[in-house]
CSV table of C-alpha atoms in Angstrom, one decimal:
chain,number,residue,atom,x,y,z
A,7,MET,CA,93.1,105.0,114.9
A,8,ARG,CA,94.8,105.2,118.3
A,9,ASN,CA,94.6,109.0,118.4
A,10,ILE,CA,90.8,108.9,117.5
A,11,ASN,CA,90.3,106.5,120.4
A,12,LYS,CA,91.9,109.1,122.7
A,13,TYR,CA,89.4,111.7,121.5
A,14,PHE,CA,86.5,109.4,122.3
A,15,VAL,CA,88.0,108.7,125.7
A,16,SER,CA,88.0,112.4,126.4
A,17,LEU,CA,84.4,112.7,125.4
A,18,VAL,CA,83.3,109.7,127.4
A,19,PHE,CA,85.2,111.0,130.4
A,20,THR,CA,83.3,114.3,130.2
A,21,ALA,CA,80.0,112.6,129.7
A,22,VAL,CA,80.4,110.3,132.7
A,23,LEU,CA,81.2,113.3,134.9
A,24,ALA,CA,78.1,115.2,133.6
A,25,ALA,CA,75.8,112.2,134.2
A,26,SER,CA,77.1,111.7,137.8
A,27,ALA,CA,76.4,115.4,138.6
A,28,TYR,CA,73.0,115.5,136.9
A,29,ALA,CA,71.8,112.5,138.9
A,30,GLN,CA,71.6,114.7,142.0
A,31,ASP,CA,68.3,116.1,143.2
A,32,ALA,CA,67.4,119.7,142.3
A,33,GLY,CA,68.2,122.3,145.0
A,34,ARG,CA,70.0,125.5,145.8
A,35,THR,CA,73.7,126.0,145.3
A,36,ALA,CA,76.5,128.2,146.8
A,37,LEU,CA,78.8,130.6,145.1
A,38,PRO,CA,76.6,132.0,142.4
A,39,PHE,CA,79.5,134.0,141.0
A,40,LEU,CA,80.8,130.8,139.4
A,41,LYS,CA,77.8,131.1,137.0
A,42,MET,CA,78.5,134.7,136.0
A,43,ASP,CA,80.3,135.7,132.7
A,44,MET,CA,84.0,136.8,132.9
A,45,GLY,CA,86.0,138.8,130.5
A,46,ALA,CA,84.7,141.9,128.7
A,47,ARG,CA,85.1,140.2,125.3
A,48,TYR,CA,82.8,137.3,126.2
A,49,TYR,CA,80.6,139.6,128.4
A,50,GLY,CA,79.8,141.5,125.2
A,51,MET,CA,79.0,138.2,123.5
A,52,ALA,CA,76.5,137.1,126.2
A,53,GLY,CA,79.0,134.5,127.4
A,54,ALA,CA,78.7,132.2,124.4
A,55,ALA,CA,82.3,130.9,124.7
A,56,THR,CA,82.4,127.1,125.3
A,57,ALA,CA,83.7,126.4,121.8
A,58,TYR,CA,84.8,129.9,120.8
A,59,ALA,CA,87.1,130.6,123.8
A,60,ASP,CA,90.7,131.1,122.6
A,61,ASP,CA,92.4,133.5,125.1
A,62,VAL,CA,93.6,133.2,128.7
A,63,THR,CA,90.2,134.3,130.1
A,64,GLY,CA,88.2,131.9,128.1
A,65,MET,CA,90.7,129.1,128.9
A,66,THR,CA,90.5,129.5,132.7
A,67,PHE,CA,86.8,130.4,133.0
A,68,TYR,CA,84.8,128.8,130.1
A,69,ASN,CA,86.6,125.8,128.7
A,70,PRO,CA,90.1,124.6,129.8
A,71,ALA,CA,90.4,122.7,126.4
A,72,ALA,CA,91.1,126.0,124.7
A,73,LEU,CA,94.4,126.1,126.6
A,74,GLY,CA,95.8,123.7,124.1
A,75,MET,CA,95.7,126.5,121.5
A,76,VAL,CA,98.3,128.7,123.4
A,77,GLU,CA,101.3,129.6,121.3
A,78,SER,CA,102.9,132.3,123.4
A,79,PHE,CA,102.8,133.8,126.9
A,80,GLN,CA,99.5,135.6,127.6
A,81,LEU,CA,98.4,138.0,130.4
A,82,ALA,CA,94.8,139.3,131.0
A,83,GLY,CA,92.9,141.2,133.7
A,84,THR,CA,89.3,142.3,134.1
A,85,VAL,CA,87.5,144.7,136.4
A,86,SER,CA,83.7,144.8,136.6
A,87,GLU,CA,80.8,146.8,138.1
A,88,ALA,CA,77.6,144.8,138.7
A,89,GLN,CA,74.2,145.6,140.0
A,90,LEU,CA,73.6,146.2,143.8
A,91,ASP,CA,77.1,147.6,144.3
A,92,MET,CA,78.7,144.2,143.5
A,93,LYS,CA,82.2,144.1,141.9
A,94,TYR,CA,84.5,141.4,140.7
A,95,HIS,CA,88.1,141.3,139.5
A,96,TYR,CA,90.0,138.7,137.5
A,97,GLY,CA,93.6,138.1,136.6
A,98,GLY,CA,95.3,135.3,134.7
A,99,LEU,CA,98.2,134.1,132.7
A,100,ALA,CA,98.9,131.2,130.3
A,101,LEU,CA,102.1,129.9,128.7
A,102,PRO,CA,103.4,127.0,126.7
A,103,VAL,CA,105.5,124.6,128.9
A,104,GLY,CA,107.6,123.2,126.0
A,105,PHE,CA,107.8,119.7,127.5
A,106,LEU,CA,105.6,117.1,129.2
A,107,SER,CA,102.5,115.7,127.5
A,108,ILE,CA,99.4,113.9,128.7
A,109,PHE,CA,98.5,112.3,125.4
A,110,GLY,CA,102.0,111.9,124.1
A,111,ASN,CA,101.4,114.2,121.0
A,112,ASN,CA,102.3,117.8,121.9
A,113,PRO,CA,103.8,119.6,124.9
A,114,LEU,CA,101.0,120.8,127.2
A,115,ASN,CA,100.3,124.4,128.2
A,116,ILE,CA,99.5,125.7,131.7
A,117,ALA,CA,97.5,128.6,133.1
A,118,VAL,CA,96.8,130.1,136.5
A,119,SER,CA,94.1,132.6,137.4
A,120,GLY,CA,92.5,134.4,140.4
A,121,TYR,CA,89.1,135.8,140.8
A,122,MET,CA,87.6,137.9,143.5
A,123,PHE,CA,83.9,138.7,143.9
A,124,ASP,CA,82.9,141.6,146.2
A,125,LYS,CA,79.2,141.0,147.1
A,126,GLY,CA,78.7,144.6,148.2
A,127,ASN,CA,77.6,146.2,151.4
A,128,THR,CA,74.8,145.9,153.9
A,129,ASP,CA,72.1,148.6,154.1
A,130,ASP,CA,72.7,149.4,157.8
A,131,ILE,CA,74.3,152.7,159.0
A,132,TYR,CA,77.7,151.1,159.2
A,133,SER,CA,77.6,149.8,155.6
A,134,ARG,CA,79.4,146.6,156.5
A,135,SER,CA,80.7,144.4,153.7
A,136,ILE,CA,78.6,141.3,153.0
A,137,GLY,CA,81.8,139.4,152.2
A,138,ASP,CA,84.1,138.4,149.4
A,139,ASP,CA,84.3,135.2,147.3
A,140,TRP,CA,87.6,134.0,145.9
A,141,SER,CA,88.6,131.5,143.3
A,142,PHE,CA,92.2,130.3,142.4
A,143,THR,CA,92.5,128.1,139.4
A,144,PHE,CA,95.3,126.0,137.9
A,145,SER,CA,94.7,124.6,134.4
A,146,ILE,CA,96.5,122.4,131.9
A,147,GLY,CA,95.6,121.9,128.3
A,148,GLU,CA,97.0,120.1,125.3
A,149,HIS,CA,96.5,119.8,121.5
A,150,ILE,CA,95.8,116.1,121.4
A,151,GLY,CA,95.9,115.5,117.7
A,152,THR,CA,94.7,116.2,114.1
A,153,THR,CA,92.3,114.4,111.9
A,154,PRO,CA,92.4,115.2,108.1
A,155,TRP,CA,88.9,116.0,106.7
A,156,GLU,CA,87.6,116.3,103.1
A,157,VAL,CA,85.2,119.2,103.0
A,158,PHE,CA,83.5,120.1,99.7
A,159,GLY,CA,86.2,118.5,97.7
A,160,SER,CA,89.1,120.3,99.6
A,161,SER,CA,91.1,119.0,102.5
A,162,ALA,CA,91.1,120.6,106.0
A,163,ASP,CA,92.4,119.7,109.4
A,164,LEU,CA,90.2,119.0,112.4
A,165,GLU,CA,92.2,119.9,115.5
A,166,HIS,CA,91.4,118.3,118.9
A,167,TYR,CA,92.1,119.9,122.3
A,168,PHE,CA,91.5,118.7,125.9
A,169,GLY,CA,92.0,120.4,129.2
A,170,ILE,CA,91.4,120.2,132.9
A,171,SER,CA,91.4,122.7,135.8
A,172,GLY,CA,91.6,122.5,139.5
A,173,LYS,CA,90.1,125.2,141.8
A,174,TYR,CA,90.4,126.3,145.4
A,175,LEU,CA,87.3,128.3,146.4
A,176,ARG,CA,86.9,130.4,149.5
A,177,SER,CA,83.7,132.4,150.5
A,178,GLU,CA,82.7,134.8,153.2
A,179,LEU,CA,79.3,135.5,154.6
A,180,ALA,CA,78.3,138.3,157.0
A,181,LYS,CA,77.0,137.4,160.4
A,182,PRO,CA,73.7,139.0,161.5
A,183,VAL,CA,75.5,141.3,163.9
A,184,GLU,CA,79.2,141.6,163.1
A,185,GLY,CA,82.1,139.8,161.5
A,186,ASN,CA,82.1,137.2,158.8
A,187,VAL,CA,82.2,133.4,158.6
A,188,THR,CA,84.2,131.6,155.9
A,189,GLY,CA,83.9,128.4,154.0
A,190,ASP,CA,86.2,126.5,151.6
A,191,ALA,CA,85.7,124.0,148.8
A,192,PHE,CA,87.7,122.3,146.0
A,193,ALA,CA,86.4,121.8,142.4
A,194,PHE,CA,87.6,120.9,138.9
A,195,ASP,CA,86.6,121.5,135.3
A,196,ALA,CA,87.2,119.4,132.2
A,197,GLY,CA,86.7,120.3,128.5
A,198,TYR,CA,87.1,119.2,125.0
A,199,THR,CA,87.1,121.3,121.8
A,200,ALA,CA,87.4,120.4,118.1
A,201,VAL,CA,88.2,123.1,115.6
A,202,LEU,CA,88.0,122.7,111.8
A,203,ASP,CA,90.4,124.9,109.9
A,204,LYS,CA,89.8,127.7,112.4
A,205,HIS,CA,86.4,128.4,110.8
A,206,PHE,CA,84.1,125.9,112.6
A,207,GLY,CA,84.3,124.4,116.1
A,208,VAL,CA,82.4,122.5,118.7
A,209,GLY,CA,83.1,122.3,122.4
A,210,VAL,CA,81.9,120.8,125.7
A,211,ALA,CA,82.8,121.5,129.3
A,212,ILE,CA,81.8,120.3,132.7
A,213,LYS,CA,82.6,122.8,135.4
A,214,ASN,CA,82.4,123.2,139.2
A,215,LEU,CA,82.3,119.6,140.2
A,216,GLY,CA,83.7,119.3,143.7
A,217,THR,CA,83.1,119.4,147.4
A,218,ASP,CA,80.2,121.2,149.2
A,219,ILE,CA,81.0,124.4,150.9
A,220,LYS,CA,80.3,124.6,154.6
A,221,TYR,CA,80.2,127.8,156.7
A,222,ILE,CA,79.1,126.8,160.2
A,223,GLU,CA,76.9,123.8,160.2
A,224,GLU,CA,75.0,123.7,157.0
A,225,SER,CA,76.7,123.1,153.6
A,226,ASP,CA,75.6,123.7,150.0
A,227,PRO,CA,76.8,122.2,146.8
A,228,LEU,CA,78.6,124.1,144.1
A,229,PRO,CA,76.8,125.1,140.9
A,230,ALA,CA,77.8,122.2,138.7
A,231,THR,CA,77.5,123.2,135.0
A,232,LEU,CA,77.4,121.4,131.7
A,233,SER,CA,77.9,123.6,128.6
A,234,ALA,CA,78.0,122.6,125.0
A,235,GLY,CA,78.6,125.1,122.1
A,236,MET,CA,79.6,125.7,118.6
A,237,PHE,CA,80.9,128.5,116.4
A,238,PHE,CA,81.4,129.2,112.8
A,239,VAL,CA,83.0,132.0,110.7
A,240,PRO,CA,80.8,133.1,107.8
A,241,VAL,CA,83.3,135.9,106.7
A,242,ASP,CA,87.1,135.8,106.9
A,243,VAL,CA,88.6,138.1,104.3
A,244,GLU,CA,91.5,140.5,104.3
A,245,ASN,CA,89.9,143.3,106.4
A,246,ILE,CA,86.8,141.7,107.9
A,247,TYR,CA,86.4,138.8,110.3
A,248,TRP,CA,82.9,137.8,111.5
A,249,ALA,CA,82.1,134.9,113.8
A,250,VAL,CA,78.9,133.6,115.4
A,251,SER,CA,78.9,131.5,118.6
A,252,GLY,CA,76.1,129.7,120.5
A,253,ASP,CA,76.0,127.8,123.8
A,254,PHE,CA,73.5,125.6,125.6
A,255,ILE,CA,74.1,125.6,129.4
A,256,ALA,CA,72.6,123.3,132.0
A,257,TYR,CA,72.9,124.0,135.6
A,258,LEU,CA,72.8,120.5,136.8
A,259,LYS,CA,71.9,120.9,140.5
A,260,GLU,CA,69.3,123.6,139.9
A,261,LYS,CA,67.9,121.7,136.9
A,262,GLU,CA,67.8,124.9,134.9
A,263,ASN,CA,68.8,125.5,131.3
A,264,ARG,CA,70.1,128.6,129.4
A,265,VAL,CA,70.8,129.5,125.8
A,266,ARG,CA,73.5,132.0,124.8
A,267,ILE,CA,74.1,133.5,121.3
A,268,GLY,CA,76.9,135.9,120.6
A,269,THR,CA,78.7,137.4,117.6
A,270,GLU,CA,82.0,139.2,117.1
A,271,MET,CA,83.3,141.2,114.1
A,272,TYR,CA,86.8,142.5,113.6
A,273,LEU,CA,87.6,145.3,111.2
A,274,PHE,CA,91.2,145.5,109.9
A,275,ASP,CA,92.2,143.3,112.8
A,276,LEU,CA,92.0,146.4,114.9
A,277,LEU,CA,88.5,147.3,116.0
A,278,ALA,CA,86.0,144.7,117.3
A,279,VAL,CA,82.2,145.0,117.7
A,280,ARG,CA,80.3,142.4,119.6
A,281,GLY,CA,76.7,141.6,120.6
A,282,GLY,CA,74.7,138.8,122.1
A,283,VAL,CA,71.5,137.6,123.8
A,284,LYS,CA,70.8,135.4,126.7
A,285,LEU,CA,67.6,133.3,126.3
A,286,MET,CA,65.6,131.2,128.8
A,287,GLU,CA,66.5,133.5,131.6
A,288,GLU,CA,64.4,133.6,134.8
A,289,ILE,CA,62.6,136.8,133.9
A,290,ARG,CA,63.3,137.8,130.3
A,291,GLU,CA,66.0,137.8,127.6
A,292,GLU,CA,69.1,139.8,128.3
A,293,TRP,CA,71.0,141.6,125.6
A,294,SER,CA,74.7,142.6,125.7
A,295,LEU,CA,77.0,144.8,123.7
A,296,GLY,CA,80.8,145.1,123.5
A,297,PHE,CA,83.8,146.8,121.8
A,298,GLY,CA,87.4,146.0,121.5
A,299,LEU,CA,90.7,147.5,120.3
A,300,LYS,CA,93.9,145.7,119.3
A,301,LEU,CA,97.1,147.8,119.5
A,302,PHE,CA,100.8,146.8,119.6
A,303,GLY,CA,99.9,143.3,121.0
A,304,PHE,CA,97.5,144.7,123.6
A,305,GLU,CA,93.7,144.1,123.6
A,306,ILE,CA,91.4,146.4,125.3
A,307,ASP,CA,87.7,145.3,125.6
A,308,VAL,CA,84.6,146.8,127.1
A,309,GLY,CA,81.3,144.9,127.6
A,310,THR,CA,77.9,145.8,129.0
A,311,ILE,CA,74.4,144.5,129.5
A,312,LEU,CA,71.4,146.2,127.9
A,313,ASN,CA,68.7,145.5,130.4
A,314,PRO,CA,66.1,148.1,131.4
A,315,GLN,CA,65.3,146.1,134.6
A,316,LEU,CA,68.7,147.2,135.9
A,317,ASN,CA,67.3,150.8,136.2
A,318,ASP,CA,70.3,153.1,136.9
A,319,ASP,CA,72.7,150.3,137.9
A,320,LYS,CA,75.9,150.4,135.9
A,321,VAL,CA,76.8,146.9,134.7
A,322,TYR,CA,80.0,146.6,132.7
A,323,GLN,CA,83.3,144.8,132.4
A,324,VAL,CA,86.6,146.2,131.2
A,325,SER,CA,89.5,143.9,130.2
A,326,LEU,CA,93.1,144.4,129.3
A,327,ALA,CA,95.2,141.6,127.7
A,328,TYR,CA,98.6,141.1,126.1
A,329,LYS,CA,99.8,138.2,124.0
A,330,PHE,CA,103.5,138.0,123.4
A,331,PRO,CA,104.4,137.5,119.7
A,332,VAL,CA,104.8,134.0,118.5
A,333,LYS,CA,108.5,133.3,117.6
A,334,LYS,CA,108.7,133.6,113.8
A,335,GLU,CA,111.9,131.5,113.6
A,336,ASP,CA,110.1,128.5,115.2
A,337,SER,CA,107.3,128.7,112.6
A,338,TYR,CA,109.9,129.2,109.8
A,339,SER,CA,112.0,126.3,111.0
A,340,ALA,CA,109.0,124.0,111.1
A,341,LYS,CA,108.1,125.0,107.5
A,342,GLU,CA,111.7,124.5,106.4
A,343,GLU,CA,111.9,121.1,107.9
A,344,SER,CA,108.6,120.2,106.2
A,345,ARG,CA,110.1,121.5,102.9
A,346,ASN,CA,113.3,119.4,103.4
A,347,ASP,CA,111.3,116.3,104.1
A,348,TYR,CA,109.3,116.9,101.0
A,349,LYS,CA,112.5,117.3,98.9
A,350,GLU,CA,113.9,114.1,100.3
A,351,TYR,CA,110.7,112.3,99.5
A,352,LYS,CA,110.7,113.6,95.9
A,353,LYS,CA,114.3,112.7,95.5
A,354,LYS,CA,113.7,109.1,96.6
A,355,GLN,CA,110.6,108.9,94.3
A,356,GLU,CA,112.7,110.1,91.3
A,357,GLU,CA,115.5,107.6,92.1
A,358,SER,CA,113.0,104.8,92.4
A,359,ALA,CA,111.4,105.8,89.1
A,360,PHE,CA,114.8,106.0,87.4
A,361,GLU,CA,115.7,102.5,88.7
A,362,ARG,CA,112.5,101.0,87.4
A,363,ALA,CA,113.1,102.6,84.1
A,364,GLN,CA,116.6,101.1,83.9
A,365,ARG,CA,115.3,97.6,84.8
A,366,ASN,CA,112.6,97.8,82.1
A,367,SER,CA,115.1,99.0,79.4
A,368,ASN,CA,117.9,96.5,80.4
A,369,PRO,CA,116.2,93.4,82.0
A,370,LEU,CA,119.2,91.2,81.4
A,371,ILE,CA,121.6,93.4,83.4
A,372,TYR,CA,119.3,93.3,86.5
A,373,GLN,CA,118.6,89.6,86.5
């Protein structure tokens, strides 16, 4: 019961943060790059990753709660080409700490990431840079417990995860004549995810809550975002894995909502095909497509947007990630310990049953 209360505390904490942010009046926000999708894998799925995120990019950009799933050291990087000559680059790493714990159940995991957004050049003869935006993030996440569930007559485990991130943000804006001005801000994210037997999950994340960013005299708030999502896996057989994910996203300051739906299919745990659609966009729906390849621990992903309004602009992301193998001996040791505990339990049960039988057959001896 105490563990369940902790899960509710996590949810209430996130809900309070969302309510406080939503209470603000509608208006414009700064740093729109914080609302863009990151990672070619999720880019190809239209960014539907609040519950489905399970790698270092998803943990540091979509929902820090997913960081609790990390079992080994991970590295990832992304390069992207966007419309209007804009570019952005991402790099991150995540690893299990092996000690410390927020909720007292399991050792926490940590991640660090950096993100640079190049806003392109001006149209004048000197082609000056409009400026760059930067984000540096430190995240912690933990598996906070397990709840046994009975599903259609069979048992399954509902795993609970919680995570938080702190961000330092820096932005440049071009002056009308020459040079740039800079502004700084701090923000944090918080998230919760629950996954049932790795085939169904729900998640919620509140992101970009922090200080306003100020350049010279005027300041603008960050794009505070509340996202809620779910995923399920209709097919998981020997050579085919198919998942469907959906998100509802609320931009709290702008009072705008979005819906994202994405899907991912793996063939032979080698080749991935992805697709997605963004609904409730400002102009029209936006479709995405992506592919991935797993090879020797490396994952290479490509994602793009299928939108005729982009004309000839090339819009794509390319990501490269590597996950170090999980130590097999650790997994085996845990199973062996579980087997030994079960043997000891059975032995005590047999001894207790034998003693009861002896008492029943010779009541005078045991008086």
